[in-house]
Structure formats: C-alpha cells, structure tokens
Coordinates of C-alpha atoms in Angstrom, one line a residue:
X1 CA -18.0 18.2 -41.8
X2 CA -15.6 17.5 -38.8
X3 CA -14.2 21.0 -39.1
X4 CA -17.6 22.4 -38.7
X5 CA -18.2 20.2 -35.6
X6 CA -15.0 21.2 -33.8
X7 CA -16.0 23.7 -31.2
X8 CA -14.4 27.1 -31.3
X9 CA -13.5 28.9 -28.1
X10 CA -14.8 32.5 -28.5
X11 CA -13.4 34.1 -25.3
X12 CA -9.7 34.8 -24.8
X13 CA -7.6 32.2 -23.1
X14 CA -5.9 32.8 -19.7
X15 CA -7.7 36.0 -18.9
X16 CA -9.9 37.2 -16.0
X17 CA -13.5 37.6 -17.3
X18 CA -16.4 39.6 -15.9
X19 CA -19.9 38.5 -16.8
X20 CA -22.2 41.2 -15.6
X21 CA -25.8 42.4 -15.7
X22 CA -27.3 39.0 -15.2
X23 CA -30.1 37.5 -13.1
X24 CA -27.8 34.9 -11.6
X25 CA -29.0 31.8 -9.8
X26 CA -27.1 29.0 -8.2
X27 CA -27.3 26.7 -5.2
X28 CA -24.6 26.7 -2.6
X29 CA -22.9 23.5 -1.3
X30 CA -25.8 23.0 1.1
X31 CA -28.5 23.5 -1.5
X32 CA -29.5 27.0 -0.4
X33 CA -30.5 29.4 -3.3
X34 CA -28.1 32.2 -4.0
X35 CA -28.8 35.1 -6.4
X36 CA -26.2 37.4 -7.9
X37 CA -25.9 40.0 -10.7
X38 CA -22.4 39.3 -11.9
X39 CA -19.5 36.9 -11.6
X40 CA -15.8 37.0 -12.1
X41 CA -14.0 34.1 -13.7
X42 CA -10.3 33.6 -13.1
X43 CA -7.7 32.6 -15.6
X44 CA -8.0 29.0 -14.3
X45 CA -11.6 28.8 -15.6
X46 CA -13.1 28.8 -12.1
X47 CA -15.5 31.2 -10.4
X48 CA -13.5 33.8 -8.5
X49 CA -16.3 35.9 -7.1
X50 CA -20.1 36.3 -7.2
X51 CA -21.2 39.9 -7.3
X52 CA -24.3 41.5 -5.8
X53 CA -25.8 44.6 -7.3
X54 CA -24.0 46.8 -4.8
X55 CA -20.6 45.2 -5.2
X56 CA -17.8 47.0 -6.9
X57 CA -16.8 45.7 -10.3
X58 CA -13.2 45.4 -11.5
X59 CA -12.3 48.5 -13.4
X60 CA -10.4 46.9 -16.2
X61 CA -11.2 43.2 -16.6
X62 CA -9.4 41.4 -19.3
X63 CA -12.7 40.5 -20.9
X64 CA -16.2 41.7 -20.1
X65 CA -19.5 40.1 -21.2
X66 CA -22.8 42.0 -20.8
X67 CA -25.5 39.5 -19.9
X68 CA -28.2 42.0 -20.9
X69 CA -30.4 41.1 -17.9
X70 CA -30.6 37.4 -18.9
X71 CA -30.9 34.6 -16.4
X72 CA -27.7 32.8 -15.7
X73 CA -27.8 29.3 -14.1
X74 CA -25.2 26.6 -13.5
X75 CA -24.4 24.4 -16.4
X76 CA -26.9 21.5 -16.4
X77 CA -25.6 18.0 -15.7
X78 CA -27.3 15.0 -17.2
X79 CA -26.9 12.3 -14.5
X80 CA -27.7 9.4 -16.8
X81 CA -27.1 9.4 -20.6
X82 CA -25.3 7.5 -23.4
X83 CA -23.1 9.9 -25.3
X84 CA -22.3 7.7 -28.2
X85 CA -25.9 6.5 -28.4
X86 CA -26.8 10.1 -29.0
X87 CA -24.1 10.5 -31.6
X88 CA -25.1 7.5 -33.5
X89 CA -28.8 8.6 -33.2
X90 CA -27.8 11.7 -35.1
X91 CA -26.1 9.6 -37.8
X92 CA -28.4 6.6 -38.2
X93 CA -32.1 5.9 -39.0
X94 CA -34.3 7.4 -36.3
X95 CA -37.8 6.1 -36.0
X96 CA -38.7 8.0 -32.8
X97 CA -40.9 10.4 -34.7
X98 CA -43.0 7.7 -36.4
X99 CA -46.6 7.2 -35.1
X100 CA -47.5 3.9 -36.8
X101 CA -46.0 0.8 -38.3
X102 CA -46.8 2.1 -41.8
X103 CA -45.0 5.4 -41.1
X104 CA -42.0 3.4 -39.8
X105 CA -41.9 1.1 -42.9
X106 CA -42.0 4.2 -45.1
X107 CA -39.1 5.8 -43.2
X108 CA -37.1 2.6 -43.4
X109 CA -37.7 2.2 -47.1
X110 CA -36.7 5.8 -47.8
X111 CA -33.6 5.6 -45.7
X112 CA -32.5 2.4 -47.5
X113 CA -33.1 4.0 -50.9
X114 CA -31.0 7.0 -49.8
X115 CA -28.1 4.9 -48.5
X116 CA -27.5 2.2 -51.1
X117 CA -23.9 1.7 -50.0
X118 CA -24.8 0.6 -46.5
X119 CA -24.5 -3.2 -46.1
X120 CA -26.9 -3.1 -43.1
X121 CA -29.6 -0.7 -42.3
X122 CA -29.2 0.2 -38.6
X123 CA -31.4 2.4 -36.5
X124 CA -33.4 2.8 -33.4
X125 CA -36.4 4.5 -31.8
X126 CA -39.3 2.2 -32.7
X127 CA -42.1 2.0 -30.1
X128 CA -45.0 -0.4 -30.7
X129 CA -46.9 1.3 -27.8
X130 CA -46.8 4.7 -29.5
X131 CA -47.9 3.1 -32.8
X132 CA -50.9 1.5 -31.1
X133 CA -49.9 -1.8 -32.7
X134 CA -51.0 -4.0 -29.8
X135 CA -48.1 -6.4 -30.5
X136 CA -44.4 -6.4 -31.2
X137 CA -43.5 -5.9 -34.9
X138 CA -42.2 -8.8 -36.9
X139 CA -39.5 -9.7 -39.4
X140 CA -42.2 -9.9 -42.0
X141 CA -43.1 -6.3 -41.3
X142 CA -39.5 -5.3 -42.0
X143 CA -39.2 -7.6 -45.0
X144 CA -42.1 -5.7 -46.6
X145 CA -39.9 -2.5 -46.4
X146 CA -36.4 -3.9 -47.1
X147 CA -36.2 -7.6 -48.2
X148 CA -32.7 -7.6 -49.7
X149 CA -30.5 -6.2 -47.0
X150 CA -30.1 -6.9 -43.3
X151 CA -32.0 -4.5 -41.1
X152 CA -31.5 -4.2 -37.3
X153 CA -33.4 -1.6 -35.3
X154 CA -33.3 -1.0 -31.5
X155 CA -36.4 -0.2 -29.6
X156 CA -36.6 3.3 -28.1
X157 CA -35.5 2.0 -24.7
X158 CA -32.6 0.1 -26.0
X159 CA -33.8 -3.1 -24.5
X160 CA -35.2 -4.9 -27.5
X161 CA -34.2 -5.1 -31.2
X162 CA -36.1 -5.8 -34.4
X163 CA -34.5 -7.8 -37.2
X164 CA -35.6 -8.7 -40.7
X165 CA -35.1 -12.1 -42.2
X166 CA -31.8 -11.1 -43.9
X167 CA -30.4 -10.0 -40.5
X168 CA -31.5 -13.2 -38.8
X169 CA -29.9 -15.2 -41.6
X170 CA -26.6 -13.3 -41.3
X171 CA -26.7 -14.1 -37.5
X172 CA -27.6 -17.7 -38.3
X173 CA -30.7 -17.5 -36.2
X174 CA -33.0 -20.5 -36.6
X175 CA -36.0 -22.0 -34.8
X176 CA -33.4 -24.0 -32.7
X177 CA -31.6 -20.9 -31.5
X178 CA -31.7 -20.6 -27.7
X179 CA -31.9 -17.2 -25.9
X180 CA -28.9 -16.5 -23.7
X181 CA -29.4 -16.1 -20.0
X182 CA -31.1 -12.7 -19.3
X183 CA -32.6 -12.6 -22.8
X184 CA -35.7 -13.6 -24.7
X185 CA -36.4 -14.4 -28.3
X186 CA -40.0 -13.5 -29.3
X187 CA -41.5 -16.5 -31.1
X188 CA -44.4 -16.8 -33.7
X189 CA -45.5 -20.1 -35.2
X190 CA -42.5 -21.9 -33.6
X191 CA -40.0 -19.6 -35.2
X192 CA -38.2 -16.4 -34.1
X193 CA -40.6 -13.5 -34.9
X194 CA -37.8 -10.9 -35.4
X195 CA -37.8 -9.3 -31.9
X196 CA -34.9 -10.0 -29.5
X197 CA -35.1 -8.7 -25.9
X198 CA -32.2 -7.7 -23.6
X199 CA -29.3 -10.2 -23.7
X200 CA -30.8 -11.9 -26.8
X201 CA -30.0 -8.7 -28.7
X202 CA -26.4 -9.8 -28.7
X203 CA -27.2 -12.6 -31.1
X204 CA -27.8 -10.0 -33.9
X205 CA -25.4 -7.4 -32.6
X206 CA -22.5 -9.9 -33.0
X207 CA -23.2 -10.2 -36.8
X208 CA -23.6 -6.5 -37.7
X209 CA -20.6 -4.5 -39.0
X210 CA -18.6 -2.8 -36.3
X211 CA -18.2 1.0 -36.4
X212 CA -14.8 2.2 -37.3
X213 CA -12.8 4.7 -35.2
X214 CA -13.6 7.5 -37.5
X215 CA -17.3 6.7 -37.1
X216 CA -17.0 6.9 -33.3
X217 CA -15.1 10.2 -33.6
X218 CA -17.8 11.7 -35.8
X219 CA -20.6 10.4 -33.6
X220 CA -18.9 12.0 -30.5
X221 CA -18.5 15.4 -32.1
X222 CA -22.1 15.3 -33.2
X223 CA -23.3 14.3 -29.7
X224 CA -21.1 17.0 -28.0
X225 CA -22.4 19.7 -30.2
X226 CA -26.0 18.7 -29.5
X227 CA -25.5 18.5 -25.8
X228 CA -23.9 21.9 -25.5
X229 CA -26.6 23.5 -27.6
X230 CA -29.1 22.1 -25.1
X231 CA -27.3 23.5 -22.0
X232 CA -25.7 20.3 -20.9
X233 CA -22.2 21.0 -19.7
X234 CA -21.5 17.6 -18.1
X235 CA -23.0 14.2 -18.5
X236 CA -22.7 10.8 -16.7
X237 CA -22.0 8.4 -19.6
X238 CA -23.5 5.1 -18.4
X239 CA -21.9 2.1 -19.9
X240 CA -18.7 3.4 -21.6
X241 CA -16.9 0.8 -23.7
X242 CA -13.1 0.8 -24.4
X243 CA -13.8 1.9 -28.0
X244 CA -15.9 4.9 -26.7
X245 CA -13.3 5.8 -24.1
X246 CA -10.6 5.9 -26.8
X247 CA -12.8 8.2 -28.9
X248 CA -13.1 10.6 -25.9
X249 CA -9.3 10.4 -25.4
X250 CA -8.7 11.2 -29.1
X251 CA -11.0 14.3 -28.8
X252 CA -9.1 15.4 -25.6
X253 CA -5.8 14.9 -27.3
X254 CA -6.9 17.1 -30.2
X255 CA -8.3 19.7 -27.8
X256 CA -11.8 19.0 -29.1
X257 CA -13.3 17.8 -25.8
X258 CA -15.6 20.4 -24.4
X259 CA -18.4 18.7 -22.5
X260 CA -17.4 17.1 -19.3
X261 CA -17.9 13.3 -19.3
X262 CA -18.3 11.4 -16.0
X263 CA -17.8 7.9 -17.2
X264 CA -19.2 4.6 -15.8
X265 CA -17.7 1.5 -17.5
X266 CA -19.9 -0.9 -19.4
X267 CA -19.7 -3.7 -16.8
X268 CA -16.5 -4.9 -15.1
X269 CA -14.5 -5.8 -18.1
X270 CA -14.6 -2.3 -19.6
X271 CA -14.1 -0.7 -16.2
X272 CA -10.9 -2.7 -15.7
X273 CA -9.4 -2.3 -19.1
X274 CA -10.0 1.4 -19.2
X275 CA -9.1 2.5 -15.6
X276 CA -7.1 -0.4 -14.2
X277 CA -7.1 -0.8 -10.5
X278 CA -8.8 2.5 -9.5
X279 CA -10.9 5.4 -10.9
X280 CA -8.9 7.5 -13.3
X281 CA -7.7 11.0 -12.3
X282 CA -9.5 14.0 -13.9
X283 CA -8.2 14.4 -17.4
X284 CA -8.1 17.3 -19.9
X285 CA -8.7 20.1 -17.4
X286 CA -11.6 18.2 -15.6
X287 CA -13.2 17.1 -18.9
X288 CA -13.0 13.4 -18.5
X289 CA -12.9 10.8 -15.6
X290 CA -13.9 7.2 -15.2
X291 CA -15.5 7.1 -11.8
X292 CA -17.4 3.9 -11.7
X293 CA -19.2 1.0 -13.3
X294 CA -22.7 0.4 -14.7
X295 CA -24.4 -2.9 -14.0
X296 CA -27.7 -4.1 -15.6
X297 CA -30.0 -5.9 -13.2
X298 CA -33.1 -6.0 -15.4
X299 CA -34.6 -4.7 -18.7
X300 CA -37.2 -2.1 -19.5
X301 CA -40.9 -1.7 -18.9
X302 CA -41.8 -1.3 -22.6
X303 CA -40.3 -4.6 -23.7
X304 CA -41.6 -6.3 -20.5
X305 CA -38.0 -7.0 -19.4
X306 CA -38.3 -5.0 -16.2
X307 CA -38.2 -7.4 -13.3
X308 CA -41.5 -7.2 -11.3
X309 CA -42.5 -8.8 -8.0
X310 CA -45.9 -9.8 -9.5
X311 CA -46.8 -10.6 -13.1
X312 CA -47.5 -7.9 -15.7
X313 CA -51.1 -6.9 -15.7
X314 CA -51.2 -7.0 -19.5
X315 CA -49.1 -10.3 -19.7
X316 CA -50.1 -12.4 -16.7
X317 CA -47.5 -15.1 -17.6
X318 CA -44.5 -12.7 -17.4
X319 CA -42.6 -11.0 -14.6
X320 CA -39.7 -9.8 -16.6
X321 CA -36.3 -11.2 -15.9
X322 CA -33.2 -10.6 -13.8
X323 CA -30.0 -10.2 -15.9
X324 CA -27.8 -11.2 -13.1
X325 CA -28.1 -13.8 -10.4
X326 CA -27.8 -12.7 -6.8
X327 CA -24.2 -14.1 -6.6
X328 CA -23.2 -12.5 -9.9
X329 CA -24.5 -9.1 -8.8
X330 CA -22.7 -9.2 -5.5
X331 CA -19.5 -10.4 -7.0
X332 CA -19.4 -7.6 -9.5
X333 CA -20.3 -5.0 -6.8
X334 CA -17.5 -6.3 -4.5
X335 CA -14.9 -6.4 -7.3
X336 CA -15.7 -2.8 -8.2
X337 CA -16.0 -1.4 -4.7
X338 CA -12.8 -3.0 -3.5
X339 CA -11.0 -0.9 -6.0
X340 CA -13.0 2.2 -5.0
X341 CA -15.1 2.3 -8.2
X342 CA -18.6 3.6 -7.7
X343 CA -21.4 1.2 -8.6
X344 CA -24.5 2.3 -10.5
X345 CA -27.1 -0.4 -10.9
X346 CA -29.8 -0.3 -13.6
X347 CA -33.1 -1.3 -11.8
X348 CA -36.5 -0.5 -13.3
X349 CA -38.9 -3.0 -11.9
X350 CA -39.9 -3.3 -8.2
X351 CA -38.2 -6.8 -7.9
X352 CA -35.0 -5.4 -9.4
X353 CA -35.0 -2.4 -7.1
X354 CA -35.6 -4.7 -4.1
X355 CA -32.8 -7.0 -5.1
X356 CA -30.4 -4.0 -5.7
X357 CA -31.2 -2.7 -2.2
X358 CA -30.8 -6.1 -0.7
X359 CA -27.3 -6.5 -2.3
X360 CA -26.3 -3.0 -1.1
X361 CA -27.5 -3.9 2.4
X362 CA -25.5 -7.1 2.4
X363 CA -22.3 -5.4 1.3
X364 CA -22.4 -2.1 3.1
X365 CA -21.1 -3.3 6.4
X366 CA -18.2 -5.1 4.8
X367 CA -17.2 -2.2 2.6
X368 CA -16.3 0.8 4.7
X369 CA -16.0 4.2 3.3
X370 CA -18.3 6.4 1.3
X371 CA -19.6 4.3 -1.6
X372 CA -22.4 6.5 -2.9
X373 CA -24.3 3.5 -4.3
X374 CA -26.5 4.6 -7.2
X375 CA -29.7 2.9 -8.5
X376 CA -30.4 4.0 -12.1
X377 CA -34.0 4.7 -13.1
X378 CA -35.7 3.4 -9.9
X379 CA -38.9 3.7 -11.9
X380 CA -41.2 1.1 -10.2
X381 CA -40.4 0.8 -6.5
X382 CA -42.5 -1.0 -3.8
X383 CA -43.5 1.9 -1.4
X384 CA -42.2 -0.3 1.4
X385 CA -38.7 -0.2 -0.2
X386 CA -38.5 3.6 -0.5
X387 CA -37.2 4.2 3.1
X388 CA -34.4 1.7 2.4
X389 CA -32.9 4.1 -0.2
X390 CA -32.4 6.6 2.6
X391 CA -31.3 4.1 5.2
X392 CA -28.6 2.8 2.9
X393 CA -27.7 6.3 1.5
X394 CA -28.5 5.2 -2.0
X395 CA -28.8 7.9 -4.7
X396 CA -31.9 7.6 -6.8
X397 CA -30.7 8.5 -10.4
X398 CA -34.0 9.2 -12.1
X399 CA -35.2 10.6 -15.4
X400 CA -38.3 12.9 -15.1
X401 CA -39.2 12.7 -18.8
X402 CA -39.7 8.9 -18.5
X403 CA -42.8 9.6 -16.4
X404 CA -44.4 11.7 -19.1
X405 CA -43.5 9.2 -21.9
X406 CA -44.3 6.0 -20.0
X407 CA -47.4 6.8 -17.8
X408 CA -50.0 5.2 -20.1
X409 CA -47.7 2.2 -20.6
X410 CA -47.1 2.0 -16.9
X411 CA -50.8 1.9 -16.2
X412 CA -51.2 -0.9 -18.7
X413 CA -48.2 -2.9 -17.5
X414 CA -48.9 -2.5 -13.8
X415 CA -52.6 -1.8 -13.3
X416 CA -53.8 0.9 -10.9
X417 CA -52.9 -0.8 -7.7
X418 CA -49.1 -0.8 -8.2
X419 CA -48.6 2.8 -9.3
X420 CA -48.0 4.3 -5.9
X421 CA -44.2 3.7 -6.1
X422 CA -44.0 4.6 -9.8
X423 CA -41.7 7.6 -10.6
X424 CA -42.1 8.5 -7.0
X425 CA -39.8 11.6 -6.8
X426 CA -41.4 13.4 -3.9
X427 CA -41.9 10.2 -1.9
X428 CA -38.1 9.6 -2.3
X429 CA -37.3 13.2 -1.4
X430 CA -39.5 13.1 1.7
X431 CA -37.8 9.9 2.8
X432 CA -34.5 11.7 2.7
X433 CA -33.2 10.3 -0.6
X434 CA -31.0 12.4 -2.8
X435 CA -32.3 12.7 -6.4
X436 CA -30.0 13.0 -9.4
X437 CA -31.9 13.8 -12.6
X438 CA -31.0 13.0 -16.2
X439 CA -32.6 12.0 -19.5
X440 CA -31.3 8.5 -20.5
X441 CA -30.5 10.0 -23.9
X442 CA -31.0 8.7 -26.6
X443 CA -34.0 7.0 -25.2
X444 CA -35.3 10.5 -24.6
X445 CA -34.0 13.9 -25.8
X446 CA -31.1 15.2 -23.7
X447 CA -32.9 18.6 -23.5
X448 CA -33.1 19.2 -19.7
X449 CA -35.8 21.8 -19.8
X450 CA -38.7 19.3 -20.5
X451 CA -37.3 17.3 -17.7
X452 CA -37.4 20.2 -15.3
X453 CA -41.0 20.9 -16.4
X454 CA -42.0 17.3 -15.9
X455 CA -40.5 17.2 -12.5
X456 CA -42.5 20.2 -11.2
X457 CA -45.8 19.4 -13.0
X458 CA -46.0 15.7 -14.0
X459 CA -47.4 16.8 -17.4
X460 CA -46.2 16.2 -20.9
X461 CA -45.5 18.6 -23.8
X462 CA -49.3 19.0 -24.4
X463 CA -49.9 19.8 -20.7
X464 CA -51.5 16.4 -20.2
X465 CA -53.0 15.1 -18.0
X466 CA -54.5 18.3 -16.6
X467 CA -53.3 18.8 -13.1
X468 CA -50.5 16.2 -13.6
X469 CA -50.3 12.4 -13.4
X470 CA -50.1 11.5 -9.7
X471 CA -49.4 15.1 -8.9
X472 CA -48.5 14.3 -5.3
X473 CA -45.1 13.2 -6.7
X474 CA -44.1 16.6 -8.1
X475 CA -41.1 18.4 -6.7
X476 CA -40.3 22.1 -6.3
X477 CA -38.4 24.1 -8.8
X478 CA -35.4 24.3 -6.5
X479 CA -35.4 20.5 -6.2
X480 CA -35.6 20.0 -9.9
X481 CA -32.7 22.4 -10.5
X482 CA -30.7 20.7 -7.8
X483 CA -31.3 17.3 -9.4
X484 CA -29.8 18.6 -12.7
X485 CA -26.9 20.5 -11.0
X486 CA -25.6 20.0 -7.5
X487 CA -26.9 16.5 -6.7
X488 CA -26.0 15.3 -10.2
X489 CA -22.5 16.4 -9.5
X490 CA -22.6 14.8 -6.0
X491 CA -23.8 11.6 -7.6
X492 CA -20.6 11.3 -9.5
X493 CA -18.1 12.4 -6.8
X494 CA -17.7 15.7 -8.6
X495 CA -19.3 18.1 -6.1
X496 CA -15.9 19.6 -5.3
X497 CA -15.7 21.2 -8.8
X498 CA -19.0 21.0 -10.6
X499 CA -22.7 21.6 -10.0
X500 CA -22.7 25.1 -8.4
X501 CA -21.3 28.5 -9.2
X502 CA -19.8 29.2 -5.8
X503 CA -16.2 30.6 -5.7
X504 CA -13.7 27.9 -6.6
X505 CA -16.0 25.9 -8.8
X506 CA -15.7 25.4 -12.5
X507 CA -17.3 28.3 -14.4
X508 CA -19.9 26.2 -16.3
X509 CA -23.1 28.0 -16.9
X510 CA -26.0 28.6 -19.2
X511 CA -27.7 31.9 -20.1
X512 CA -31.5 32.0 -20.7
X513 CA -34.0 34.6 -21.7
X514 CA -36.2 33.9 -18.6
X515 CA -36.0 32.6 -15.0
X516 CA -36.9 28.9 -14.6
X517 CA -37.7 29.5 -11.0
X518 CA -40.5 31.8 -11.9
X519 CA -41.7 30.5 -15.3
X520 CA -44.6 28.2 -15.8
X521 CA -44.0 24.5 -16.7
X522 CA -44.9 25.2 -20.3
X523 CA -42.5 28.2 -20.5
X524 CA -39.7 26.1 -19.0
X525 CA -40.4 23.3 -21.5
X526 CA -39.8 25.7 -24.3
X527 CA -36.7 27.3 -22.9
X528 CA -33.5 27.2 -25.1
X529 CA -30.0 28.3 -24.1
X530 CA -28.8 31.6 -25.5
X531 CA -25.2 30.8 -24.5
X532 CA -23.4 27.9 -22.9
X533 CA -20.1 28.4 -21.2
X534 CA -17.7 25.7 -19.9
X535 CA -14.7 26.4 -17.8
X536 CA -15.0 30.1 -18.4
X537 CA -15.2 29.7 -22.2
X538 CA -18.2 30.3 -24.4
X539 CA -18.8 27.2 -26.5
X540 CA -22.2 28.0 -27.8
X541 CA -24.2 31.0 -28.8
X542 CA -27.7 30.6 -30.2
X543 CA -27.2 32.7 -33.2
X544 CA -24.1 30.8 -34.2
X545 CA -24.9 27.3 -33.0
X546 CA -27.3 24.5 -33.9
X547 CA -31.0 24.8 -33.2
X548 CA -32.1 23.0 -30.0
X549 CA -34.3 19.9 -30.2
X550 CA -34.2 16.5 -31.9

C-alpha cells in the first residue's frame, strides 16, 4: 500500500525543462495578471523564463513538455488546512455523506462490522444541521448502532465530539464530571448526553488509543496524494503537533515529501518543542517550514461554540465561549512574537474577532517589525470592526466554501440583522484587507475549485441560491486566484519563492483543460487538474493518479 502511495517523479532530475504550447496565467509580485505561452524551468526547480508566443524557444532543451493548449496556472496554495486530519479522514469512518441520523447509524454499524479488530470506532463528519435533527445526537443514538465497543466521532467542524456509553465509561465520565475551561458537556436528564464541545472533547480524546508512528506515516502519504491530485502544491498546516512534524520529517528523509507544508504549531508547546527559539529554516528543498503558531480563541458556529457579542438567535441563553482569557491570549502572542513566530488566531464569532483585533492593537506598538498577524476564518465580523483589519495590517485567512456550507445555519444562528459582516470577502477587500483563501480541510474538501467558484458567485454546488447569497460580497476571478496563490504565500512569509510563476520562483503549477478566468462558476466547480507539477517535477497526471473528489 505504501509503495503505491510513494509519489514517483516522472521528469528527469537536474535538467532544464521547456513546457510549451500552454495558455499560461500567473500574477506578478504586485498582483498584476501576466499571460504566457511557455516557460523554461531551470535545473534548480525554479522558473527561469516566461515565454510569449513570439519569443524564441531553446533549440535543444533537456526535456520538453507539450501542453497541448491547456491552461497552466500557479500551483494552488491552501492557506488553512489540517494535513493529518485529511489523512485520517481517508483512513477512518467518514459520516460527511450521511443525510440523516438513521443513515449515520447504518454507516457506523457497517463500519464496526467490517473492522472487528478495532478496539474503538473512531470517525468524524457528522452534522446534525444537515440531518435536520433539530438537536444534538446522543449516546443512546450511538448505543443503538454499536453498544459493545467505544465509539467517538468528531463533528464536521472538529469542535464537538459524540461518544457512546462505552466511550464515556472508558473515559470515566459521570454526572459529576465538570467541563474544563473553554469546553461544554451537553447534558440530558442531569447526565452527560454524549456530546462534548471544544475543550471538553479532551475528556474523551485522552482515553482513546493513540495512533502509532506507522499510522501517521500512512495518513500523511494518503493526504499528500489527495492534495496533489486536487491541484494543491502547498498547504498551511494549522495546528501541527510534534508527532505530525516527525511524520513530515520522516517523509522528507525518505524523499517522499512532495507537497509543501507551511506549518503552524498547535499552540505554544508544540511550537517550542518543534522549532525551538525561532522559525525553522526551509527544509527538504523548500518543502517544509514551521513559520508560526495557531491559537484557538473560540469554537465553531455549528456547535454554538463561536463567541458572539449577542446571544444566538436560536439559543437565546448562549453566546458561545472564549477559549482563552484576554491575559492568556496576549501572553501567548507575546511569547511567540518575541521569537519571531507568526501568530494565527482562530476567531469565528464577532466577539472573538473583536478580541483578537484588540489584542493585536495592544501589542503592535510594543512589537516592532513585520508581524503579519493572521485571523483564521473571520467568519462573523461586526462591520464596524472590518476597517480595523486593514488598520492593523491583519491578514484575513478565510475559506470560501464555508459560506456555501454554512449559510442556512448562519441565518438560524444569527438572525437576519447580524449577517452583514458574515463571510464578508468584498467588504474586507474594499477596506484594504489582504485575503488568503483555503478550505479548512478536512472540515471541507481540500478541492480548491469549488472554493474559487464560491468566492466569485456565493452559490453552492447546485447553483443555489440563484444570484448568490449576499452577492454584494463576491470577489473577482483575479482576487479569488490571488487568494489561493500569491496572497496565500504572502500570508505564510513564502512570497519570495511561492505563489507566482515569475522568474526565480519555484516551478509549482497545475494544468487544466479550460481557463478559470473565463469559465462560469459551475464550470470552475467541476474543474480537475490534468497534471500537477512541484519544483519542476510532474507528480500527478490524471490518467495515472487518483480521481479527484472526496
């Protein structure tokens, strides 16, 4: 299995390469659109020259690739994802395709029967909103499917978990168990119901079996193969643990590391133990670098863990909850920034975004230099706070597909009067905020093309709603491409080598059958890479690689 997953390099090493007869598209360092018909790649894996139709081609290149008129764009960069989360998604029980509790129970029962050797059934992807359940699922619902083994399933957003009675017994959960700070235990009849939100998930996580190194290695190779087949050549890994970092290093040592990983440590402890006193250098020919740290300030909208300024419209007694106190947040930010680590703050609710901006404002004057503060998600923002992103030069790291997945839930959670700052891409851009786009994989598919389509149309895979949801927040095709390339690189201090195909940059690119700057949103949504190249090597060819999609 692992032999099949190891990615073969199909172009000759250490040779100049001419890729010709293409409809080439890139942005330059200033974001201006540049078109070309050929490019020369040097033996160092960098772009040597872009060629126009009239430019003379080298007479005897070491290697020549005929693009057959296809469109060639820079390799796409996912500005926010979870690499190992994707890998384990491909290995474990996936409930993201279920449309009802009954379908989920059937899938759980089937998976348990097919995997009798597993001491725990572990999975992810459930979504009570998609099921139309009108409530959180319960341990009793899980017991009905698997009563004799522990079952632990993460919600689609990763901010809540669902346990059966056996799992709660293994974790010694009782009616007297208290939720840790920043977490919530859902209760029913005075007892834990089986759903644990945010920090409370650790109560169950601590009891489940830990993955072995070989499990991590297999998960990484699966994730890497999937990403490259979808046109992702680089990804910001948000929340890297020491065990995950070691798996990336093992892949690099074995020359199996192909996708570029821009790593953000999972809180301060992982950051410090992995990188030490400063960000790591670029490793494995610019394939791996720890650049910063990821901090969680609140939870997610679906589990009502996102921290709001006013109560949820559909749960008047709840505002969500901050996962860090103001002092804790600022202390972590100072510790990271003093050692020149970039800080990325997860903030979904408007209260969380306001607090993140307040902390950045408090610290900016005392921390000179270019910090490139990032706020991850920035999903629900008070319109009055949007100009502060620009004033403080904060990068808004957003995921366009979240809008199409969450719009109905957002309407229910917030009500109509608080939607103006929801997924407000154009408002951010007009205010002068730089937008880095990603997927939050495995919460969503890493496939970037539905994200580009959502960014320019505000419609989902069915073209709904007609005309787009709050269409005034759409962005142009160039802005969408920029968010998945140039600015995604800038957002990770990688713009000196990634994100464009200008001379001197890494030759990371994707070939497509049609032009995303001319295609309709529906056509873009259905696009799949024909080839994916990283550092001048072809790592994926559609006829040879895996099919694209979940």
